[in-house]
Tab-separated table of C-alpha atoms in Angstrom:
chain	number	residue	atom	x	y	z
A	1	UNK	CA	47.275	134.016	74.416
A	2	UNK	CA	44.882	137.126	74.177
A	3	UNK	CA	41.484	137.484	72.937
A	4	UNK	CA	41.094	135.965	69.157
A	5	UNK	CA	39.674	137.834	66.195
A	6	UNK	CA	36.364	136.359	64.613
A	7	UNK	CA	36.087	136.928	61.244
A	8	UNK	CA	32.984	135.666	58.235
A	9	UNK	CA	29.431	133.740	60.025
A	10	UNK	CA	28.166	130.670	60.045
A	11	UNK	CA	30.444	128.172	58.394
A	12	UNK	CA	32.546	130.462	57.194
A	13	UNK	CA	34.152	131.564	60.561
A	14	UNK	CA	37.180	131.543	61.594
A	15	UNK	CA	39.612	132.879	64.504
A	16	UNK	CA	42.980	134.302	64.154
A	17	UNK	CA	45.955	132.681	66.043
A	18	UNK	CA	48.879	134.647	65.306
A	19	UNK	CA	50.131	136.410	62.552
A	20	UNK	CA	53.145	134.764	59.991
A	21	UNK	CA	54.061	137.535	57.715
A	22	UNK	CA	53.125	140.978	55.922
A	23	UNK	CA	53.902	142.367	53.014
A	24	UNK	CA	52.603	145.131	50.552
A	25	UNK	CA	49.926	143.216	49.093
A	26	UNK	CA	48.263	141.377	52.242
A	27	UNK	CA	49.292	140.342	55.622
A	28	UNK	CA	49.641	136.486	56.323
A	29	UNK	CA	47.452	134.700	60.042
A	30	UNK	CA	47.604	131.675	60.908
A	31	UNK	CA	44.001	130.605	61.842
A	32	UNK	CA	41.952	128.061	62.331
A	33	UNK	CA	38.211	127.154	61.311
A	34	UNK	CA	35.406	127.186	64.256
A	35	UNK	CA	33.905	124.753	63.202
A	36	UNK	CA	36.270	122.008	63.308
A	37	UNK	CA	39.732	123.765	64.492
A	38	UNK	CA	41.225	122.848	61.300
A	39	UNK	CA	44.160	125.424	60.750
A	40	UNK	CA	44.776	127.169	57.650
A	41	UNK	CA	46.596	130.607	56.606
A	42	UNK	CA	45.137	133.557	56.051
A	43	UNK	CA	46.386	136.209	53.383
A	44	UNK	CA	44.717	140.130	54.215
A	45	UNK	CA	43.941	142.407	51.446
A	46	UNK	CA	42.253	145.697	51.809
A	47	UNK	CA	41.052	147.525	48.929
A	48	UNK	CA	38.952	150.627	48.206
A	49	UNK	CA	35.780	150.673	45.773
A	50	UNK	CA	35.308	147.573	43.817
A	51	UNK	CA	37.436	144.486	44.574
A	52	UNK	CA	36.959	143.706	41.330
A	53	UNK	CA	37.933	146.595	39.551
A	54	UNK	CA	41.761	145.845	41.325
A	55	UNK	CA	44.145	143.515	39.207
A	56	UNK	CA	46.153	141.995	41.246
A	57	UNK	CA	42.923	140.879	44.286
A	58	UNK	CA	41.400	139.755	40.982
A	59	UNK	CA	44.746	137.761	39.489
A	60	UNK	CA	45.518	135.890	42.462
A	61	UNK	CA	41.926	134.921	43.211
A	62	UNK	CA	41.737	133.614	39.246
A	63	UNK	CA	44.894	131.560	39.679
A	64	UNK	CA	44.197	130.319	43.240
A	65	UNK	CA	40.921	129.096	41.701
A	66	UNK	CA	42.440	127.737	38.901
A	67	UNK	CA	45.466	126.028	39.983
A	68	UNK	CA	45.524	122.334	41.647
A	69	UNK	CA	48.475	121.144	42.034
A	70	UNK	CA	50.549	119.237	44.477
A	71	UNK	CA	53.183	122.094	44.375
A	72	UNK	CA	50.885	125.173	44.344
A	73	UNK	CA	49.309	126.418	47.492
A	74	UNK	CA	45.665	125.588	47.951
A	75	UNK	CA	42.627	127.621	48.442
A	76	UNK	CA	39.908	126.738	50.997
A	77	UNK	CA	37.650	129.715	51.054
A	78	UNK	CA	37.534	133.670	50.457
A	79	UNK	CA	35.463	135.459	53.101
A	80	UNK	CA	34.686	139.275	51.598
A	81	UNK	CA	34.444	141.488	54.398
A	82	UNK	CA	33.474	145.492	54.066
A	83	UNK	CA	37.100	146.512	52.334
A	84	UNK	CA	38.690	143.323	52.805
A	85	UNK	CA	39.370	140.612	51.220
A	86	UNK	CA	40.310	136.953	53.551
A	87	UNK	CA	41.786	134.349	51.122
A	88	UNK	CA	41.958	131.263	53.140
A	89	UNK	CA	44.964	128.737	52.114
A	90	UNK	CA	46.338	125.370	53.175
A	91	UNK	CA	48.558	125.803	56.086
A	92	UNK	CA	52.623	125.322	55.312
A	93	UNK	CA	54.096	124.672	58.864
A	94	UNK	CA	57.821	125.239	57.746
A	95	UNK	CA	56.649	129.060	56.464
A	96	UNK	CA	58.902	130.152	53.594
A	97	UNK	CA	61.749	128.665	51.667
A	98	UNK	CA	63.742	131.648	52.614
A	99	UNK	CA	63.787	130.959	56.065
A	100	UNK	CA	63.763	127.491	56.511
A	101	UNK	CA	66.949	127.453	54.442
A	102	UNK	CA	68.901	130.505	56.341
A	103	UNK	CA	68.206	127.928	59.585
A	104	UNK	CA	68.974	124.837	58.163
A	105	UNK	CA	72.541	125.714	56.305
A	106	UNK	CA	73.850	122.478	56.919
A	107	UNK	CA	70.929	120.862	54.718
A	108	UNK	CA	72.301	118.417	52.138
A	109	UNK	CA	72.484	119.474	48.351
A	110	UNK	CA	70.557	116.541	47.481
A	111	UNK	CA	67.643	118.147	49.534
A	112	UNK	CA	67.828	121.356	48.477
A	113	UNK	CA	68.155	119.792	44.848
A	114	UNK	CA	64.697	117.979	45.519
A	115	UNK	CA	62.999	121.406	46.874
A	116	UNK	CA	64.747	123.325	43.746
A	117	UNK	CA	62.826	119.760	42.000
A	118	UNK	CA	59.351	120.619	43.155
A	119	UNK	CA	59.119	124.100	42.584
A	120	UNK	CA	60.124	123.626	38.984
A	121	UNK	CA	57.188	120.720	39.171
A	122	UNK	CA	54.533	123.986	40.645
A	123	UNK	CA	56.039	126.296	37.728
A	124	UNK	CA	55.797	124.024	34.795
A	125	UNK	CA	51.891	123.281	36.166
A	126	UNK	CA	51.615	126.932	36.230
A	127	UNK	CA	53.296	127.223	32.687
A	128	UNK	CA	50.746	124.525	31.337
A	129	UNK	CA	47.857	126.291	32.352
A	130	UNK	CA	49.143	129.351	30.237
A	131	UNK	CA	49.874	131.016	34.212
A	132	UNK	CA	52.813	132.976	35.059
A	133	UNK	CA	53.603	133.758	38.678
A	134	UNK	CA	56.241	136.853	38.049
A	135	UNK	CA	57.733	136.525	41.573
A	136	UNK	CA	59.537	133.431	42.593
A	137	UNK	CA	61.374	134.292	45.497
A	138	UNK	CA	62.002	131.875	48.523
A	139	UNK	CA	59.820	134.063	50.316
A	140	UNK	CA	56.469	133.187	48.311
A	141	UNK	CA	57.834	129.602	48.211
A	142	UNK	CA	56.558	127.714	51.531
A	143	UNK	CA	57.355	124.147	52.799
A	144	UNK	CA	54.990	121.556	54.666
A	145	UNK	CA	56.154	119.822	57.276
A	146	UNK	CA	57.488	117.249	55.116
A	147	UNK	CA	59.451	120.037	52.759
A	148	UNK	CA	57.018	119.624	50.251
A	149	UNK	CA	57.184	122.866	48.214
A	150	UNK	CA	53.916	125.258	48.053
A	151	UNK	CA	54.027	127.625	45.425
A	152	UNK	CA	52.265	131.317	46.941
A	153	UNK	CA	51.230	134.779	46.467
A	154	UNK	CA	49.985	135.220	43.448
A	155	UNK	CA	49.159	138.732	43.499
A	156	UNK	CA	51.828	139.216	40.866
A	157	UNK	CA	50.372	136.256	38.573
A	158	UNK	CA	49.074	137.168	34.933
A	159	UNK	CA	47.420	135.127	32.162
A	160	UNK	CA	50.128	134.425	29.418
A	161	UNK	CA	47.716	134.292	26.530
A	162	UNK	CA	44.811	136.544	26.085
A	163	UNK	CA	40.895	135.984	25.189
A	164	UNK	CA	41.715	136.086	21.994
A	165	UNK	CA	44.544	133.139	21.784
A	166	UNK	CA	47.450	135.865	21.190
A	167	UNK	CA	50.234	135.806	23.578
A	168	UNK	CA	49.986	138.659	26.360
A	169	UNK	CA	52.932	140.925	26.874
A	170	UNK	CA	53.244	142.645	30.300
A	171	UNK	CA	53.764	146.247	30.588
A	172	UNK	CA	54.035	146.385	34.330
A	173	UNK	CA	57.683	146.553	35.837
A	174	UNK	CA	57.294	145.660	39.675
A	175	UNK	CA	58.365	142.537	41.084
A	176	UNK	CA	61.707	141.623	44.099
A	177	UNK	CA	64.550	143.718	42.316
A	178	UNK	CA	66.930	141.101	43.369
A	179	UNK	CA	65.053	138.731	41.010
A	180	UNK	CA	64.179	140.410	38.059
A	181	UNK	CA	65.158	139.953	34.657
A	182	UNK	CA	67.101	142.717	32.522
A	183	UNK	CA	63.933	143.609	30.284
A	184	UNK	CA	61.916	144.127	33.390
A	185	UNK	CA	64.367	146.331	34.995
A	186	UNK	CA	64.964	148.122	31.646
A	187	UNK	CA	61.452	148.916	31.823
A	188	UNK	CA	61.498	150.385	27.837
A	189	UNK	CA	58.752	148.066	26.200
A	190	UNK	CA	56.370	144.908	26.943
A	191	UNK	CA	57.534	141.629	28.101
A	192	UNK	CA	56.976	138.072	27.793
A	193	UNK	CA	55.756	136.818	31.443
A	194	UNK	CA	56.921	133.158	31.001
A	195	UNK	CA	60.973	133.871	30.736
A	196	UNK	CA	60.520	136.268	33.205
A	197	UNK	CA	60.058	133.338	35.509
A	198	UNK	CA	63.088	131.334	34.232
A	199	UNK	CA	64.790	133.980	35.024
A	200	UNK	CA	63.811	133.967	38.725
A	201	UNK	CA	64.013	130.522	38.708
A	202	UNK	CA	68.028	130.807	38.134
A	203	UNK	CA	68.122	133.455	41.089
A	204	UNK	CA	66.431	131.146	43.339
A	205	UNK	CA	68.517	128.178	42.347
A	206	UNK	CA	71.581	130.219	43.673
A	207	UNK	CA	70.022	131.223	46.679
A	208	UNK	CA	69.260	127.763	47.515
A	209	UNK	CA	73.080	126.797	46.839
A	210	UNK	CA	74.461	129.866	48.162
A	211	UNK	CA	71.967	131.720	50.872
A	212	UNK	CA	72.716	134.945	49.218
A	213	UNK	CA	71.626	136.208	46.060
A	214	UNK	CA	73.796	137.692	43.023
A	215	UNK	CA	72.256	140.689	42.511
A	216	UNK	CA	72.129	143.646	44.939
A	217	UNK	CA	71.230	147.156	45.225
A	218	UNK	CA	68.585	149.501	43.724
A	219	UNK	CA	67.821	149.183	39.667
A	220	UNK	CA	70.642	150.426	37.726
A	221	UNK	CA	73.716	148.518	40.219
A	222	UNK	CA	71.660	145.232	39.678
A	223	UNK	CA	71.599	146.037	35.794
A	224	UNK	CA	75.175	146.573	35.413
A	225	UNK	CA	75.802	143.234	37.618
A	226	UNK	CA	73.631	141.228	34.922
A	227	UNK	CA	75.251	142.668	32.061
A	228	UNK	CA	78.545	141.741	33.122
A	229	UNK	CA	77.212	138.028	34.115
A	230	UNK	CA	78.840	138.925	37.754
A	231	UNK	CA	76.969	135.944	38.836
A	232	UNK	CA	79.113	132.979	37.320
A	233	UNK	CA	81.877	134.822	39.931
A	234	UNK	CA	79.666	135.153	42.801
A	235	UNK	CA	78.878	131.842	42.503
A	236	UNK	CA	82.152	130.480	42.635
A	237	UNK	CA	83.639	132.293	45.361
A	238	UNK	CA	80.237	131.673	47.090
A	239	UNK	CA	80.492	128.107	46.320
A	240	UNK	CA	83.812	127.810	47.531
A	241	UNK	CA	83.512	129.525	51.328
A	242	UNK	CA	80.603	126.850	51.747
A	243	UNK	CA	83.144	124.118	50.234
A	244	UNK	CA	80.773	122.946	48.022
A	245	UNK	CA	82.301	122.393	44.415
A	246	UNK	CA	78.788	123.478	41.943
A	247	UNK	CA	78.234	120.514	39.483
A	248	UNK	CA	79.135	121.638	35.925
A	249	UNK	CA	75.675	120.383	34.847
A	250	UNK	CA	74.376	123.165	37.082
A	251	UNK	CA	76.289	125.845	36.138
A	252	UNK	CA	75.310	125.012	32.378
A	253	UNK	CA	71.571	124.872	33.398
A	254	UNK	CA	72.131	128.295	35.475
A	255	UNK	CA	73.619	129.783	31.510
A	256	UNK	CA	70.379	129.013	30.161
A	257	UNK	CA	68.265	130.445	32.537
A	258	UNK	CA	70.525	134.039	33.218
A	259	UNK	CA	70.374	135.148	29.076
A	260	UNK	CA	70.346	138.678	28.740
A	261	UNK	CA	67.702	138.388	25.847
A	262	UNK	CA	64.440	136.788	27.177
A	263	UNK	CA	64.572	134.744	23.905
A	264	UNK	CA	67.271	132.782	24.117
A	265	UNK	CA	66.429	131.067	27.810
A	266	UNK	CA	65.698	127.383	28.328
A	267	UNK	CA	61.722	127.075	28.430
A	268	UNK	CA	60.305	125.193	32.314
A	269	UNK	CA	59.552	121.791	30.096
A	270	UNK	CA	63.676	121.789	29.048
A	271	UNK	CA	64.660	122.924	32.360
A	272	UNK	CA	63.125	120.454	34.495
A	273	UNK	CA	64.044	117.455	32.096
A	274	UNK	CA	67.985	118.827	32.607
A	275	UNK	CA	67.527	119.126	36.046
A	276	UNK	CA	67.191	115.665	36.483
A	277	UNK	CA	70.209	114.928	35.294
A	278	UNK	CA	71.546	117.916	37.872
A	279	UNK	CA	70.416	116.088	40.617
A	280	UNK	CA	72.168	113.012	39.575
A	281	UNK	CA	75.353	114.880	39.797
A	282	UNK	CA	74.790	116.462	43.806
A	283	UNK	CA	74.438	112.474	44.934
Protein backbone atom coordinates (compact mmCIF):
# COMPACT_ATOMS: atom_id res chain seq x y z
CA UNK A 1 0.00 0.00 0.00
CA UNK A 2 1.24 3.65 -0.77
CA UNK A 3 1.88 6.50 1.39
CA UNK A 4 -1.33 7.31 3.80
CA UNK A 5 -3.03 10.67 4.10
CA UNK A 6 -2.89 12.39 7.66
CA UNK A 7 -5.62 14.35 8.34
CA UNK A 8 -6.79 16.68 12.01
CA UNK A 9 -3.65 16.84 15.12
CA UNK A 10 -3.27 15.57 18.16
CA UNK A 11 -6.03 13.19 19.07
CA UNK A 12 -7.92 13.92 16.42
CA UNK A 13 -5.71 12.26 13.69
CA UNK A 14 -6.31 9.94 11.57
CA UNK A 15 -4.88 8.11 8.28
CA UNK A 16 -6.73 7.13 5.26
CA UNK A 17 -6.70 3.42 4.12
CA UNK A 18 -8.62 3.24 1.08
CA UNK A 19 -11.47 4.79 -0.23
CA UNK A 20 -15.32 2.90 -0.14
CA UNK A 21 -17.51 5.14 -2.13
CA UNK A 22 -18.30 8.76 -3.61
CA UNK A 23 -21.09 10.42 -4.30
CA UNK A 24 -22.34 14.09 -4.87
CA UNK A 25 -22.44 15.08 -1.41
CA UNK A 26 -19.05 13.56 0.10
CA UNK A 27 -16.72 10.82 -0.71
CA UNK A 28 -16.61 7.75 1.74
CA UNK A 29 -12.47 6.35 3.37
CA UNK A 30 -12.05 3.88 5.28
CA UNK A 31 -9.55 5.00 8.02
CA UNK A 32 -8.33 4.37 11.02
CA UNK A 33 -7.44 6.50 14.26
CA UNK A 34 -3.50 7.02 15.14
CA UNK A 35 -3.87 6.76 18.15
CA UNK A 36 -5.18 3.43 18.71
CA UNK A 37 -5.72 1.97 14.96
CA UNK A 38 -9.30 1.77 15.61
CA UNK A 39 -11.01 1.91 12.06
CA UNK A 40 -13.85 3.98 11.25
CA UNK A 41 -15.36 5.59 7.88
CA UNK A 42 -14.87 8.69 6.74
CA UNK A 43 -17.57 10.80 4.75
CA UNK A 44 -15.70 14.10 2.64
CA UNK A 45 -17.51 17.25 2.20
CA UNK A 46 -16.09 20.33 0.69
CA UNK A 47 -17.83 23.50 0.87
CA UNK A 48 -17.16 27.16 0.06
CA UNK A 49 -17.69 30.17 2.64
CA UNK A 50 -19.41 29.21 5.77
CA UNK A 51 -20.07 25.52 6.55
CA UNK A 52 -22.70 26.65 8.31
CA UNK A 53 -24.48 28.72 6.07
CA UNK A 54 -24.90 25.12 3.79
CA UNK A 55 -28.11 22.98 4.65
CA UNK A 56 -27.47 19.87 3.98
CA UNK A 57 -23.33 19.85 5.94
CA UNK A 58 -25.54 21.42 8.62
CA UNK A 59 -28.65 18.65 8.46
CA UNK A 60 -26.62 15.69 8.55
CA UNK A 61 -24.28 16.94 11.26
CA UNK A 62 -27.72 17.85 13.44
CA UNK A 63 -29.08 14.35 12.91
CA UNK A 64 -25.76 12.46 13.27
CA UNK A 65 -25.58 14.31 16.61
CA UNK A 66 -28.87 13.64 17.46
CA UNK A 67 -29.57 10.18 16.57
CA UNK A 68 -28.47 6.99 18.81
CA UNK A 69 -29.70 4.21 17.78
CA UNK A 70 -28.77 0.64 17.25
CA UNK A 71 -29.92 0.96 13.55
CA UNK A 72 -28.55 4.44 12.68
CA UNK A 73 -24.94 4.93 11.85
CA UNK A 74 -22.81 6.43 14.57
CA UNK A 75 -20.71 9.46 14.79
CA UNK A 76 -17.23 9.48 16.40
CA UNK A 77 -15.82 12.84 15.56
CA UNK A 78 -15.94 15.79 12.86
CA UNK A 79 -12.48 17.16 12.07
CA UNK A 80 -13.07 20.81 10.14
CA UNK A 81 -10.34 21.27 7.87
CA UNK A 82 -9.81 24.67 5.59
CA UNK A 83 -13.02 23.84 3.10
CA UNK A 84 -13.67 20.53 4.36
CA UNK A 85 -15.60 18.97 6.39
CA UNK A 86 -14.36 14.98 7.88
CA UNK A 87 -17.41 13.34 9.57
CA UNK A 88 -16.01 10.34 11.20
CA UNK A 89 -18.60 7.23 11.51
CA UNK A 90 -18.64 3.69 12.87
CA UNK A 91 -17.19 1.39 10.38
CA UNK A 92 -19.91 -1.11 8.46
CA UNK A 93 -17.62 -3.94 7.06
CA UNK A 94 -20.38 -5.39 4.67
CA UNK A 95 -20.58 -1.59 2.91
CA UNK A 96 -24.09 -1.05 1.52
CA UNK A 97 -27.29 -3.00 1.42
CA UNK A 98 -27.20 -2.63 -2.28
CA UNK A 99 -24.30 -4.56 -2.75
CA UNK A 100 -24.19 -7.05 -0.29
CA UNK A 101 -27.56 -8.17 -1.64
CA UNK A 102 -26.62 -8.14 -5.62
CA UNK A 103 -23.69 -10.78 -4.19
CA UNK A 104 -25.56 -12.72 -1.97
CA UNK A 105 -28.86 -13.56 -4.29
CA UNK A 106 -29.25 -16.78 -2.87
CA UNK A 107 -29.85 -15.14 0.73
CA UNK A 108 -32.96 -16.54 2.42
CA UNK A 109 -36.24 -14.36 2.57
CA UNK A 110 -36.29 -14.76 6.17
CA UNK A 111 -32.94 -12.75 6.19
CA UNK A 112 -33.67 -10.29 3.99
CA UNK A 113 -37.10 -10.01 5.96
CA UNK A 114 -34.97 -9.37 9.23
CA UNK A 115 -32.67 -6.60 7.36
CA UNK A 116 -36.07 -5.10 5.73
CA UNK A 117 -36.94 -5.56 10.03
CA UNK A 118 -34.15 -3.32 11.20
CA UNK A 119 -34.23 -0.62 8.93
CA UNK A 120 -37.88 -0.05 9.66
CA UNK A 121 -36.52 -0.26 13.56
CA UNK A 122 -33.65 2.95 12.35
CA UNK A 123 -36.72 4.77 10.53
CA UNK A 124 -39.33 4.63 13.17
CA UNK A 125 -36.28 5.98 15.74
CA UNK A 126 -35.78 8.56 13.18
CA UNK A 127 -39.65 9.19 12.92
CA UNK A 128 -39.79 9.53 16.85
CA UNK A 129 -37.33 12.07 17.03
CA UNK A 130 -39.54 14.20 14.57
CA UNK A 131 -36.32 13.20 11.78
CA UNK A 132 -36.87 12.33 8.30
CA UNK A 133 -34.07 10.86 6.23
CA UNK A 134 -35.65 11.55 2.50
CA UNK A 135 -33.37 8.94 0.85
CA UNK A 136 -33.64 5.34 1.76
CA UNK A 137 -31.97 3.56 -0.81
CA UNK A 138 -29.86 0.30 -0.24
CA UNK A 139 -27.05 2.36 -1.03
CA UNK A 140 -27.20 4.68 2.23
CA UNK A 141 -28.26 1.49 4.08
CA UNK A 142 -24.92 -0.37 5.33
CA UNK A 143 -24.52 -3.77 7.14
CA UNK A 144 -21.95 -4.82 9.99
CA UNK A 145 -20.42 -7.78 9.83
CA UNK A 146 -23.16 -9.42 11.52
CA UNK A 147 -25.94 -7.79 8.91
CA UNK A 148 -26.94 -5.51 11.40
CA UNK A 149 -28.51 -2.60 9.46
CA UNK A 150 -26.83 1.08 9.74
CA UNK A 151 -28.96 3.69 8.64
CA UNK A 152 -26.46 6.60 6.57
CA UNK A 153 -26.07 9.75 4.77
CA UNK A 154 -28.03 12.07 6.04
CA UNK A 155 -27.28 14.90 3.93
CA UNK A 156 -30.84 14.68 2.67
CA UNK A 157 -32.35 14.56 6.39
CA UNK A 158 -34.78 17.49 7.52
CA UNK A 159 -36.53 18.31 10.81
CA UNK A 160 -40.31 17.31 10.43
CA UNK A 161 -41.62 19.92 12.81
CA UNK A 162 -40.38 23.40 13.04
CA UNK A 163 -39.27 25.82 16.10
CA UNK A 164 -42.43 26.72 16.41
CA UNK A 165 -44.26 23.09 16.92
CA UNK A 166 -45.98 23.37 13.29
CA UNK A 167 -45.29 20.61 10.97
CA UNK A 168 -42.52 21.50 8.23
CA UNK A 169 -43.34 20.98 4.61
CA UNK A 170 -40.39 20.50 2.19
CA UNK A 171 -40.09 22.46 -0.87
CA UNK A 172 -36.98 20.82 -2.18
CA UNK A 173 -37.46 18.05 -4.95
CA UNK A 174 -34.02 16.09 -5.12
CA UNK A 175 -33.60 12.76 -3.85
CA UNK A 176 -32.72 8.83 -6.06
CA UNK A 177 -35.49 9.22 -8.85
CA UNK A 178 -35.98 5.56 -8.66
CA UNK A 179 -37.29 6.13 -5.11
CA UNK A 180 -39.27 9.02 -5.00
CA UNK A 181 -42.74 9.53 -4.31
CA UNK A 182 -45.31 11.07 -6.96
CA UNK A 183 -45.60 14.55 -5.06
CA UNK A 184 -41.88 14.85 -5.07
CA UNK A 185 -41.51 14.13 -8.65
CA UNK A 186 -44.55 16.36 -9.41
CA UNK A 187 -42.60 18.98 -7.90
CA UNK A 188 -45.94 21.60 -7.91
CA UNK A 189 -46.20 22.43 -4.05
CA UNK A 190 -44.65 21.48 -0.46
CA UNK A 191 -44.50 18.09 0.93
CA UNK A 192 -44.79 16.20 3.99
CA UNK A 193 -41.13 14.59 4.65
CA UNK A 194 -42.40 11.62 6.77
CA UNK A 195 -44.57 9.70 3.84
CA UNK A 196 -42.01 10.55 1.66
CA UNK A 197 -40.04 7.91 3.47
CA UNK A 198 -42.81 5.24 3.46
CA UNK A 199 -42.74 5.62 0.23
CA UNK A 200 -39.06 4.67 -0.18
CA UNK A 201 -39.46 2.26 2.25
CA UNK A 202 -41.92 0.21 -0.26
CA UNK A 203 -39.19 0.68 -3.10
CA UNK A 204 -36.60 -0.75 -0.98
CA UNK A 205 -38.74 -3.60 0.22
CA UNK A 206 -38.93 -4.69 -3.54
CA UNK A 207 -35.48 -4.31 -4.16
CA UNK A 208 -34.67 -6.50 -1.36
CA UNK A 209 -37.23 -9.22 -2.80
CA UNK A 210 -36.50 -8.58 -6.28
CA UNK A 211 -32.77 -6.93 -6.88
CA UNK A 212 -34.30 -4.56 -9.27
CA UNK A 213 -36.38 -1.72 -8.66
CA UNK A 214 -39.96 -0.80 -10.25
CA UNK A 215 -39.39 2.36 -11.38
CA UNK A 216 -36.97 3.40 -14.17
CA UNK A 217 -35.99 6.17 -16.30
CA UNK A 218 -35.78 9.99 -16.00
CA UNK A 219 -38.94 11.95 -14.17
CA UNK A 220 -41.91 11.85 -16.28
CA UNK A 221 -41.43 7.63 -17.44
CA UNK A 222 -41.16 6.94 -13.59
CA UNK A 223 -44.42 9.14 -13.08
CA UNK A 224 -46.47 7.45 -15.56
CA UNK A 225 -45.16 3.91 -14.08
CA UNK A 226 -46.59 5.04 -10.52
CA UNK A 227 -49.74 6.20 -11.78
CA UNK A 228 -50.53 3.10 -13.40
CA UNK A 229 -49.33 1.04 -10.11
CA UNK A 230 -46.91 -0.89 -12.78
CA UNK A 231 -45.30 -2.18 -9.73
CA UNK A 232 -47.92 -4.84 -8.43
CA UNK A 233 -46.87 -6.41 -12.21
CA UNK A 234 -43.27 -6.03 -11.90
CA UNK A 235 -43.42 -7.62 -8.88
CA UNK A 236 -45.04 -10.61 -9.91
CA UNK A 237 -43.26 -11.45 -12.92
CA UNK A 238 -40.13 -10.49 -10.86
CA UNK A 239 -41.23 -12.70 -8.16
CA UNK A 240 -41.85 -15.46 -10.31
CA UNK A 241 -38.27 -15.71 -12.45
CA UNK A 242 -36.69 -15.88 -8.80
CA UNK A 243 -39.49 -18.63 -7.91
CA UNK A 244 -40.33 -17.03 -4.98
CA UNK A 245 -44.25 -16.83 -4.51
CA UNK A 246 -44.56 -12.91 -2.47
CA UNK A 247 -46.67 -13.51 0.74
CA UNK A 248 -50.10 -11.83 0.35
CA UNK A 249 -49.42 -10.08 3.69
CA UNK A 250 -46.61 -8.36 1.81
CA UNK A 251 -48.15 -7.36 -1.09
CA UNK A 252 -50.99 -5.74 1.17
CA UNK A 253 -48.27 -3.95 3.28
CA UNK A 254 -46.46 -2.88 -0.17
CA UNK A 255 -50.50 -1.15 -1.09
CA UNK A 256 -50.13 0.90 1.84
CA UNK A 257 -46.91 2.16 1.42
CA UNK A 258 -47.13 2.88 -2.82
CA UNK A 259 -50.55 5.44 -2.40
CA UNK A 260 -50.53 7.95 -4.90
CA UNK A 261 -51.75 10.60 -2.27
CA UNK A 262 -49.12 10.99 0.55
CA UNK A 263 -52.19 10.92 2.89
CA UNK A 264 -53.50 7.85 2.63
CA UNK A 265 -50.04 5.69 3.39
CA UNK A 266 -49.54 3.46 6.42
CA UNK A 267 -47.51 5.67 9.06
CA UNK A 268 -43.61 3.67 10.24
CA UNK A 269 -45.44 2.79 13.83
CA UNK A 270 -48.39 0.68 11.60
CA UNK A 271 -45.92 -0.55 9.24
CA UNK A 272 -43.52 -2.14 11.42
CA UNK A 273 -46.30 -3.71 13.74
CA UNK A 274 -47.69 -5.44 10.17
CA UNK A 275 -44.47 -6.39 9.28
CA UNK A 276 -44.21 -8.68 11.92
CA UNK A 277 -46.80 -10.53 10.95
CA UNK A 278 -44.97 -10.44 7.21
CA UNK A 279 -42.20 -12.11 8.49
CA UNK A 280 -44.22 -14.81 9.99
CA UNK A 281 -45.45 -15.62 6.59
CA UNK A 282 -41.57 -15.90 4.65
CA UNK A 283 -40.75 -18.81 7.51
Amino acid sequence: MGSVKTIGTGICSYSVLEMIDYGSFGDIFKISKNQDKKVYAMKQIKYRGDFRDDAYIMSEIYCLSRLKHRNIIAMHDIVIDVNEIHIIMEYAANENLQRYLLSHEDMLHGQKYDIFAQVLHGVMYCHSMEISHRDLTPVNILLTDDLVVKIADFGLAVKCITDAGSLLLCTDYIGTASYLPPEMILSQQPFLPKPVDVWSLGILLIFIICLEVPYKGFHDDILAQQMKESWVDFLKIKSQALDYRVPKEVICLLEECLRINAMDRVNIDEMLCKWDKCKATAL
